[in-house]
Amino acid sequence: GKPGLLVAIEGTITEVKGFSAGTNLFVDDGTGNVRVTLFSNVQSFIPNADQLAPGTLIRVVGKTDFFGRVQVVPQLGYDVTIK
């Protein structure tokens, strides 16, 4: 898809990987694993962010971006909802 599209995905976290500027979540939305990139300034505003762990069902709204593969980048903490 084109970068910068606003999309919503819902699925189960399969993997959580920290990186220097935040956290990557890998979310199985039924079509495959989608990488969700949470920058620290967004992650700190996610309600119940401590529950972001494998097996957790989440809904994410974010802009698509392409960094080696398609990823979804939430802009605000409230763009990530734990179901």
CSV table of C-alpha atoms in Angstrom, one decimal:
chain,number,residue,atom,x,y,z
A,1,GLY,CA,0.0,0.0,0.0
A,2,LYS,CA,0.9,3.6,-0.2
A,3,PRO,CA,2.7,5.2,2.7
A,4,GLY,CA,0.7,7.6,4.8
A,5,LEU,CA,-2.7,5.9,4.6
A,6,LEU,CA,-4.7,5.8,7.8
A,7,VAL,CA,-5.6,2.2,8.6
A,8,ALA,CA,-7.1,0.3,11.5
A,9,ILE,CA,-6.1,-3.2,12.3
A,10,GLU,CA,-7.2,-5.6,15.0
A,11,GLY,CA,-5.4,-8.7,16.0
A,12,THR,CA,-3.3,-10.6,18.5
A,13,ILE,CA,0.2,-9.6,19.5
A,14,THR,CA,2.6,-12.4,18.5
A,15,GLU,CA,5.9,-10.7,19.4
A,16,VAL,CA,7.1,-7.6,21.2
A,17,LYS,CA,10.6,-6.3,20.4
A,18,GLY,CA,12.1,-3.1,21.9
A,19,PHE,CA,14.4,-0.9,19.9
A,20,SER,CA,16.2,2.3,20.6
A,21,ALA,CA,13.3,4.7,20.0
A,22,GLY,CA,10.4,2.5,21.3
A,23,THR,CA,8.8,-0.9,20.7
A,24,ASN,CA,7.8,-2.9,17.7
A,25,LEU,CA,4.7,-5.1,18.1
A,26,PHE,CA,4.0,-7.8,15.6
A,27,VAL,CA,0.2,-8.3,15.3
A,28,ASP,CA,-1.5,-11.2,13.6
A,29,ASP,CA,-4.6,-9.6,12.0
A,30,GLY,CA,-5.7,-12.7,10.1
A,31,THR,CA,-3.8,-11.8,7.0
A,32,GLY,CA,-0.3,-12.2,8.5
A,33,ASN,CA,1.9,-10.4,10.9
A,34,VAL,CA,1.8,-6.6,10.7
A,35,ARG,CA,4.5,-4.6,12.4
A,36,VAL,CA,3.2,-1.8,14.6
A,37,THR,CA,5.9,0.7,15.5
A,38,LEU,CA,5.3,2.5,18.8
A,39,PHE,CA,7.6,5.4,19.4
A,40,SER,CA,8.3,6.1,23.1
A,41,ASN,CA,6.4,9.4,23.0
A,42,VAL,CA,3.3,7.5,21.9
A,43,GLN,CA,3.8,4.4,24.0
A,44,SER,CA,3.9,6.4,27.2
A,45,PHE,CA,0.3,7.6,26.6
A,46,ILE,CA,-1.2,4.1,25.8
A,47,PRO,CA,-3.7,3.1,28.5
A,48,ASN,CA,-2.5,-0.2,30.1
A,49,ALA,CA,0.6,-0.3,28.0
A,50,ASP,CA,2.0,-2.8,30.4
A,51,GLN,CA,-0.5,-5.3,29.0
A,52,LEU,CA,1.1,-5.1,25.5
A,53,ALA,CA,2.4,-8.7,25.5
A,54,PRO,CA,2.1,-11.8,23.2
A,55,GLY,CA,-1.5,-13.1,23.2
A,56,THR,CA,-3.1,-9.8,23.9
A,57,LEU,CA,-5.8,-8.7,21.4
A,58,ILE,CA,-5.4,-5.1,20.4
A,59,ARG,CA,-6.9,-2.6,17.9
A,60,VAL,CA,-4.5,-0.1,16.3
A,61,VAL,CA,-5.1,3.0,14.2
A,62,GLY,CA,-2.1,4.4,12.5
A,63,LYS,CA,-0.5,5.6,9.4
A,64,THR,CA,1.1,3.1,7.1
A,65,ASP,CA,4.8,3.4,6.4
A,66,PHE,CA,7.3,1.3,4.5
A,67,PHE,CA,10.5,0.4,6.3
A,68,GLY,CA,11.7,-2.8,4.7
A,69,ARG,CA,8.1,-4.0,5.1
A,70,VAL,CA,4.7,-2.3,5.7
A,71,GLN,CA,4.3,-1.1,9.2
A,72,VAL,CA,1.6,0.8,11.0
A,73,VAL,CA,2.6,3.8,13.1
A,74,PRO,CA,0.1,5.0,15.7
A,75,GLN,CA,0.3,8.8,16.1
A,76,LEU,CA,-1.4,9.0,19.6
A,77,GLY,CA,-1.6,6.8,22.7
A,78,TYR,CA,-5.3,6.5,22.2
A,79,ASP,CA,-4.7,5.0,18.8
A,80,VAL,CA,-3.8,1.7,20.5
A,81,THR,CA,-6.7,0.0,22.4
A,82,ILE,CA,-6.4,-3.2,24.4
A,83,LYS,CA,-9.5,-5.3,23.8
